[in-house]
Amino acid sequence: MIKIVGINGSLRPGSYSAMALEVAISRVGALGIETEIIDLRKLSLPFCNGGDDYSDYPDVAKMQQTVKSAAGLILATPEYHGSVSGVMKNALDLMSFEELSGKVAGLISVLGGQSNSNALNDLRIILRWVHAWVIPEQISLGQAWKVFNEEGKILDEKLSQRFDAFARSLVDNTRKLNEI
């Protein structure tokens, strides 16, 4: 059985990125796939210093092992100053080819302003560098405060359908790449 791990790249309480990730991971789970979420708000991670020894931070090994055990990833990040959040970049920097190479990834960006693809494009570059495979479907949520109701459900039916297509593509491509 394949496993898909989502990473929430926001530290903000009430994060729309976390809400979007919850929606995406639930759609993947509804397709019969094992899922898990890494919530960076709950981990104690150091700033990456380019070294290999983070033994003083057991959450680094926990995160690395969780990602290594997955066949696919969903990365959900807020867009800050036109790019990926620092916490998401740091988490990715704390991993290497060993954890990320060969993973199939789906990408989600969340913005307070108008939707665009800056963070998504930056994540594509990062993931290509570590030999991951990014699906063509991606989700960019502009004006995020208008997207969800109080329970974290998506208000717009067409957007909900995009999440379904995103989940199907991620699952289908993960199965193809892993021949499962």
XYZ file of N, CA and C in Angstrom:
540
model
N 0.835 -1.183 0.000
C 0.000 0.000 0.000
C 0.877 1.243 0.000
N 0.478 2.214 -0.788
C 1.249 3.451 -0.829
C 0.809 4.399 0.273
N 1.718 5.278 0.636
C 1.460 6.270 1.679
C 1.801 7.642 1.119
N 0.939 8.607 1.395
C 1.189 9.985 0.994
C 1.230 10.843 2.253
N 2.285 11.626 2.365
C 2.509 12.490 3.521
C 2.341 13.939 3.096
N 1.570 14.680 3.874
C 1.417 16.108 3.654
C 2.276 16.885 4.629
N 2.838 17.996 4.167
C 3.620 18.868 5.032
C 2.978 20.252 5.028
N 2.603 20.704 6.229
C 2.048 22.034 6.402
C 3.188 23.018 6.608
N 3.358 23.936 5.684
C 4.459 24.892 5.724
C 4.111 26.229 6.345
N 3.133 26.240 7.235
C 2.749 27.473 7.916
C 2.824 27.275 9.415
N 3.270 28.288 10.123
C 3.308 28.246 11.586
C 2.140 29.004 12.215
N 1.321 29.649 11.408
C 0.253 30.512 11.918
C -0.896 29.703 12.496
N -1.362 30.049 13.692
C -2.593 29.431 14.208
C -3.747 29.771 13.260
N -4.646 28.830 13.033
C -5.752 29.067 12.115
C -5.310 29.147 10.666
N -4.209 28.535 10.341
C -3.581 28.598 9.023
C -4.490 28.088 7.903
N -4.624 28.893 6.856
C -5.364 28.456 5.670
C -4.581 27.397 4.904
N -3.256 27.445 4.991
C -2.438 26.391 4.364
C -2.738 25.048 5.018
N -2.846 25.046 6.346
C -3.184 23.811 7.061
C -4.571 23.335 6.668
N -5.518 24.259 6.509
C -6.874 23.880 6.090
C -6.858 23.270 4.692
N -6.122 23.902 3.776
C -6.038 23.377 2.407
C -5.400 21.995 2.399
N -4.365 21.812 3.211
C -3.715 20.503 3.296
C -4.681 19.463 3.846
N -5.449 19.812 4.856
C -6.438 18.885 5.422
C -7.440 18.443 4.361
N -7.902 19.388 3.549
C -8.846 19.049 2.479
C -8.178 18.094 1.493
N -6.987 18.440 1.045
C -6.290 17.613 0.047
C -6.004 16.217 0.587
N -5.509 16.122 1.811
C -5.148 14.818 2.363
C -6.395 13.976 2.606
N -7.513 14.616 2.952
C -8.751 13.850 3.139
C -9.254 13.306 1.808
N -9.052 14.058 0.728
C -9.469 13.579 -0.603
C -8.593 12.398 -1.025
N -7.315 12.459 -0.715
C -6.404 11.347 -1.005
C -6.800 10.124 -0.171
N -7.080 10.336 1.097
C -7.498 9.246 1.965
C -8.789 8.592 1.505
N -9.696 9.393 0.956
C -10.964 8.864 0.447
C -10.755 7.928 -0.744
N -9.582 8.012 -1.364
C -9.248 7.125 -2.489
C -8.575 5.842 -2.004
N -8.588 5.610 -0.704
C -8.055 4.374 -0.141
C -6.559 4.380 0.110
N -5.982 5.570 0.223
C -4.546 5.705 0.399
C -4.238 6.029 1.861
N -3.184 5.428 2.388
C -2.719 5.764 3.737
C -2.134 7.172 3.703
N -2.488 7.990 4.689
C -2.019 9.376 4.728
C -1.495 9.735 6.114
N -0.671 10.752 6.130
C -0.165 11.314 7.379
C 0.193 12.770 7.113
N 0.026 13.610 8.125
C 0.392 15.021 8.006
C 1.533 15.331 8.966
N 2.537 16.013 8.428
C 3.599 16.595 9.248
C 3.236 18.062 9.420
N 2.947 18.433 10.644
C 2.601 19.816 10.949
C 3.835 20.463 11.571
N 4.492 21.316 10.812
C 5.741 21.914 11.264
C 5.557 22.775 12.517
N 4.312 23.149 12.822
C 4.048 23.901 14.058
C 4.309 23.042 15.288
N 4.262 21.730 15.114
C 4.393 20.812 16.252
C 5.783 20.208 16.387
N 6.701 20.566 15.504
C 8.053 20.012 15.537
C 9.053 21.069 16.006
N 10.100 20.596 16.651
C 11.205 21.467 17.037
C 12.347 21.208 16.052
N 12.430 22.069 15.048
C 13.446 21.915 14.007
C 14.434 23.074 14.073
N 15.718 22.779 13.923
C 16.711 23.863 13.887
C 16.747 24.477 12.496
N 17.401 25.611 12.386
C 17.702 26.129 11.056
C 18.737 25.199 10.425
N 18.546 24.894 9.169
C 19.503 24.053 8.458
C 20.837 24.789 8.373
N 21.918 24.092 8.746
C 23.244 24.705 8.655
C 24.107 24.034 7.584
N 23.484 23.180 6.793
C 24.226 22.500 5.729
C 24.937 21.252 6.188
N 24.860 20.963 7.465
C 25.527 19.774 8.001
C 24.628 18.544 7.955
N 25.173 17.449 8.447
C 24.444 16.181 8.469
C 24.025 15.761 9.866
N 24.545 16.407 10.896
C 24.290 15.967 12.266
C 23.300 16.900 12.955
N 22.065 16.404 13.083
C 21.035 17.130 13.813
C 20.544 16.265 14.971
N 21.458 15.482 15.547
C 21.097 14.530 16.595
C 20.542 15.210 17.848
N 20.806 16.492 18.030
C 20.233 17.219 19.166
C 18.758 17.547 18.941
N 18.257 17.256 17.749
C 16.879 17.565 17.375
C 16.200 16.294 16.859
N 15.617 15.495 17.746
C 15.004 14.233 17.325
C 13.871 14.416 16.322
N 13.243 15.593 16.282
C 12.164 15.809 15.315
C 12.679 15.832 13.876
N 13.964 16.146 13.688
C 14.532 16.098 12.332
C 14.506 14.655 11.831
N 14.986 13.726 12.638
C 14.986 12.312 12.243
C 13.563 11.793 12.058
N 12.662 12.225 12.921
C 11.249 11.816 12.807
C 10.666 12.289 11.478
N 10.903 13.559 11.129
C 10.408 14.101 9.869
C 11.040 13.380 8.691
N 12.345 13.195 8.735
C 13.037 12.512 7.646
C 12.491 11.101 7.440
N 12.302 10.361 8.515
C 11.809 8.990 8.412
C 10.378 8.952 7.884
N 9.547 9.873 8.327
C 8.163 9.922 7.846
C 8.128 10.179 6.347
N 8.921 11.130 5.883
C 8.964 11.436 4.440
C 9.584 10.272 3.676
N 10.629 9.687 4.210
C 11.288 8.562 3.535
C 10.324 7.392 3.350
N 9.406 7.187 4.297
C 8.470 6.063 4.231
C 7.327 6.293 3.248
N 7.202 7.496 2.737
C 6.102 7.843 1.838
C 6.488 7.656 0.377
N 5.484 7.364 -0.440
C 5.684 7.320 -1.889
C 5.361 8.666 -2.517
N 4.509 9.439 -1.839
C 4.104 10.725 -2.375
C 4.004 11.775 -1.289
N 4.010 13.033 -1.719
C 3.970 14.171 -0.807
C 2.956 15.194 -1.276
N 2.382 15.900 -0.321
C 1.644 17.129 -0.608
C 2.331 18.212 0.206
N 2.784 19.253 -0.470
C 3.408 20.387 0.202
C 2.449 21.564 0.117
N 2.057 22.086 1.274
C 1.154 23.231 1.331
C 1.880 24.381 2.008
N 2.033 25.479 1.293
C 2.778 26.617 1.826
C 2.017 27.915 1.633
N 2.104 28.803 2.624
C 1.666 30.166 2.353
C 2.711 30.819 1.446
N 2.287 31.819 0.712
C 3.257 32.563 -0.087
C 3.608 33.833 0.667
N 4.890 33.943 1.000
C 5.401 35.118 1.694
C 6.396 35.837 0.793
N 6.183 37.107 0.581
C 7.077 37.928 -0.248
C 7.372 37.263 -1.589
N 6.346 36.679 -2.185
C 6.478 36.125 -3.521
C 7.138 34.769 -3.603
N 7.221 34.028 -2.493
C 7.878 32.718 -2.551
C 7.357 31.804 -1.448
N 7.996 30.667 -1.353
C 7.680 29.643 -0.372
C 8.006 30.152 1.038
N 7.264 29.669 2.041
C 7.547 30.096 3.419
C 8.930 29.626 3.852
N 9.551 30.375 4.728
C 10.870 30.009 5.244
C 10.853 28.677 5.972
N 9.781 28.407 6.710
C 9.712 27.161 7.463
C 9.616 25.948 6.518
N 8.912 26.094 5.393
C 8.844 24.997 4.415
C 10.208 24.793 3.771
N 10.850 25.872 3.384
C 12.176 25.759 2.767
C 13.157 25.126 3.732
N 13.111 25.534 4.997
C 14.007 24.965 5.994
C 13.754 23.469 6.171
N 12.483 23.080 6.235
C 12.158 21.650 6.382
C 12.709 20.856 5.204
N 12.543 21.376 3.997
C 13.074 20.680 2.817
C 14.600 20.640 2.855
N 15.228 21.718 3.332
C 16.688 21.757 3.426
C 17.231 20.762 4.451
N 16.417 20.416 5.445
C 16.828 19.432 6.454
C 16.715 18.000 5.932
N 16.194 17.852 4.723
C 16.111 16.531 4.087
C 17.053 16.504 2.898
N 17.238 15.303 2.346
C 18.177 15.159 1.232
C 17.566 14.261 0.165
N 18.394 13.904 -0.788
C 17.970 12.990 -1.835
C 17.420 11.704 -1.240
N 18.009 11.257 -0.139
C 17.586 10.006 0.493
C 16.095 10.031 0.844
N 15.606 11.168 1.306
C 14.198 11.272 1.674
C 13.307 11.689 0.510
N 13.808 12.513 -0.398
C 12.953 13.168 -1.385
C 13.027 12.604 -2.800
N 14.127 11.998 -3.167
C 14.286 11.508 -4.536
C 13.246 10.442 -4.867
N 12.629 10.590 -6.018
C 11.646 9.621 -6.485
C 10.249 9.829 -5.948
N 10.060 10.771 -5.034
C 8.719 11.037 -4.500
C 7.873 11.734 -5.554
N 6.591 11.418 -5.566
C 5.627 12.148 -6.391
C 5.031 13.219 -5.490
N 4.951 14.450 -5.990
C 4.512 15.546 -5.127
C 3.415 16.368 -5.772
N 2.481 16.775 -4.933
C 1.451 17.734 -5.307
C 1.674 18.998 -4.493
N 1.430 20.154 -5.113
C 1.771 21.433 -4.499
C 0.554 22.331 -4.317
N 0.512 22.989 -3.171
C -0.560 23.924 -2.850
C 0.069 25.199 -2.304
N -0.374 26.353 -2.823
C 0.049 27.629 -2.238
C -1.197 28.404 -1.817
N -1.029 29.184 -0.773
C -2.135 29.940 -0.197
C -1.680 31.385 -0.032
N -2.528 32.298 -0.490
C -2.174 33.708 -0.464
C -3.302 34.540 0.107
N -2.946 35.646 0.726
C -3.946 36.596 1.184
C -4.449 37.460 0.043
N -3.591 37.700 -0.934
C -3.955 38.516 -2.094
C -4.385 37.648 -3.260
N -4.148 38.158 -4.461
C -4.547 37.448 -5.671
C -3.704 36.196 -5.872
N -4.336 35.188 -6.408
C -3.687 33.914 -6.693
C -2.588 34.092 -7.744
N -1.463 33.417 -7.547
C -0.397 33.368 -8.550
C 0.388 32.081 -8.357
N 1.456 31.909 -9.086
C 2.205 30.647 -9.058
C 3.633 30.782 -8.554
N 3.993 31.876 -7.926
C 5.382 32.075 -7.519
C 5.886 30.982 -6.582
N 5.196 30.748 -5.480
C 5.640 29.726 -4.521
C 5.616 28.345 -5.163
N 4.606 28.090 -5.989
C 4.505 26.792 -6.665
C 5.691 26.575 -7.604
N 6.051 27.608 -8.343
C 7.197 27.490 -9.250
C 8.490 27.266 -8.474
N 8.655 27.965 -7.347
C 9.854 27.770 -6.536
C 9.912 26.349 -5.971
N 8.771 25.838 -5.518
C 8.753 24.455 -5.023
C 9.083 23.464 -6.137
N 8.603 23.724 -7.340
C 8.927 22.839 -8.472
C 10.441 22.789 -8.701
N 11.090 23.935 -8.635
C 12.548 23.986 -8.824
C 13.247 23.194 -7.726
N 12.844 23.418 -6.478
C 13.463 22.707 -5.349
C 13.286 21.198 -5.515
N 12.065 20.775 -5.823
C 11.795 19.337 -5.923
C 12.475 18.703 -7.134
N 12.545 19.427 -8.229
C 13.279 18.900 -9.394
C 14.748 18.685 -9.031
N 15.315 19.608 -8.256
C 16.715 19.522 -7.858
C 17.002 18.244 -7.078
N 16.028 17.799 -6.263
C 16.229 16.592 -5.455
C 15.605 15.352 -6.102
N 15.275 15.464 -7.386
C 14.781 14.354 -8.201
C 13.426 13.826 -7.775
N 12.553 14.717 -7.307
C 11.162 14.354 -7.046
C 10.365 14.626 -8.323
N 9.168 14.087 -8.392
C 8.289 14.220 -9.552
C 7.055 15.010 -9.144
N 6.867 16.184 -9.711
C 5.735 17.032 -9.358
C 4.625 16.839 -10.392
N 3.409 16.580 -9.899
C 2.275 16.408 -10.812
C 1.925 17.748 -11.457
N 1.314 17.725 -12.636
C 0.974 18.987 -13.296
C -0.145 19.758 -12.594
N -1.072 19.055 -11.937
C -2.143 19.735 -11.228
C -1.563 20.408 -9.995
N -1.972 21.634 -9.747
C -1.526 22.355 -8.579
C -2.668 23.250 -8.130
N -2.608 23.679 -6.889
C -3.674 24.522 -6.354
C -3.053 25.781 -5.772
N -3.556 26.914 -6.230
C -3.154 28.207 -5.696
C -4.421 28.902 -5.204
N -4.486 29.136 -3.912
C -5.675 29.739 -3.310
C -5.412 31.195 -2.984
N -5.940 32.087 -3.790
C -5.854 33.512 -3.507
C -6.988 33.932 -2.597
N -6.806 35.051 -1.910
C -7.804 35.576 -0.973
C -8.359 34.437 -0.109
N -7.462 33.778 0.575
C -7.772 32.536 1.289
C -8.887 32.697 2.316
N -9.049 33.871 2.867
C -10.085 34.059 3.880
C -11.490 33.861 3.317
N -11.625 33.855 1.971
C -12.926 33.650 1.323
C -13.168 32.194 0.926
N -12.172 31.329 1.082
C -12.219 29.974 0.534
C -12.958 28.982 1.435
N -12.782 29.113 2.751
C -13.277 28.097 3.694
C -14.388 28.639 4.579
N -15.275 27.728 5.014
C -16.245 28.097 6.040
C -15.606 27.871 7.411
N -16.366 28.064 8.483
C -15.811 27.946 9.835
C -15.334 26.538 10.173
N -15.877 25.527 9.497
C -15.455 24.141 9.736
C -14.286 23.719 8.847
N -13.760 24.640 8.033
C -12.645 24.316 7.151
C -13.067 23.664 5.849
N -14.352 23.730 5.520
C -14.858 23.168 4.260
C -14.770 24.216 3.167
N -14.520 23.749 1.946
C -14.415 24.654 0.807
C -15.803 25.143 0.399
N -15.924 26.434 0.186
C -17.211 27.032 -0.144
C -17.579 26.906 -1.621
N -16.598 26.916 -2.514
C -16.846 26.925 -3.955
C -16.787 25.500 -4.523
N -17.844 25.068 -5.201
C -17.922 23.703 -5.735
C -16.857 23.437 -6.802
N -16.579 24.407 -7.657
C -15.546 24.200 -8.687
C -14.172 24.021 -8.060
N -13.886 24.775 -7.021
C -12.616 24.612 -6.319
C -12.572 23.244 -5.640
N -13.669 22.820 -5.068
C -13.743 21.493 -4.457
C -13.444 20.407 -5.491
N -13.961 20.574 -6.682
C -13.694 19.620 -7.767
C -12.221 19.637 -8.159
N -11.573 20.799 -8.092
C -10.127 20.876 -8.374
C -9.336 20.079 -7.345
N -9.755 20.140 -6.083
C -9.100 19.331 -5.056
C -9.274 17.840 -5.346
N -10.452 17.456 -5.818
C -10.674 16.048 -6.184
C -9.747 15.627 -7.322
N -9.647 16.459 -8.361
C -8.779 16.150 -9.502
C -7.313 16.110 -9.060
N -6.922 17.021 -8.191
C -5.569 17.062 -7.637
C -5.262 15.744 -6.924
N -6.174 15.306 -6.065
C -5.975 14.064 -5.305
C -5.903 12.857 -6.242
N -6.791 12.789 -7.225
C -6.762 11.664 -8.179
C -5.454 11.630 -8.951
N -4.995 12.787 -9.409
C -3.745 12.845 -10.157
C -2.569 12.407 -9.291
N -2.533 12.881 -8.048
C -1.436 12.513 -7.157
C -1.429 11.008 -6.909
N -2.582 10.441 -6.644
C -2.680 8.995 -6.393
C -2.340 8.211 -7.652
N -2.920 8.579 -8.783
C -2.662 7.852 -10.041
C -1.189 7.898 -10.419
N -0.583 9.082 -10.331
C 0.824 9.204 -10.717
C 1.750 8.522 -9.717
N 1.386 8.529 -8.460
C 2.192 7.819 -7.458
C 2.134 6.323 -7.731
N 0.964 5.820 -8.035
C 0.845 4.386 -8.370
C 1.649 4.042 -9.611
N 1.559 4.878 -10.637
C 2.296 4.619 -11.885
C 3.806 4.603 -11.645
N 4.281 5.603 -10.939
C 5.716 5.713 -10.734
C 6.244 4.581 -9.840
N 5.379 4.114 -8.951
C 5.790 3.046 -8.037
C 5.301 1.671 -8.493
N 4.644 1.629 -9.638
C 4.125 0.382 -10.213
C 3.305 -0.408 -9.202
N 2.390 0.319 -8.520
C 1.515 -0.323 -7.531
C 0.113 -0.363 -8.086
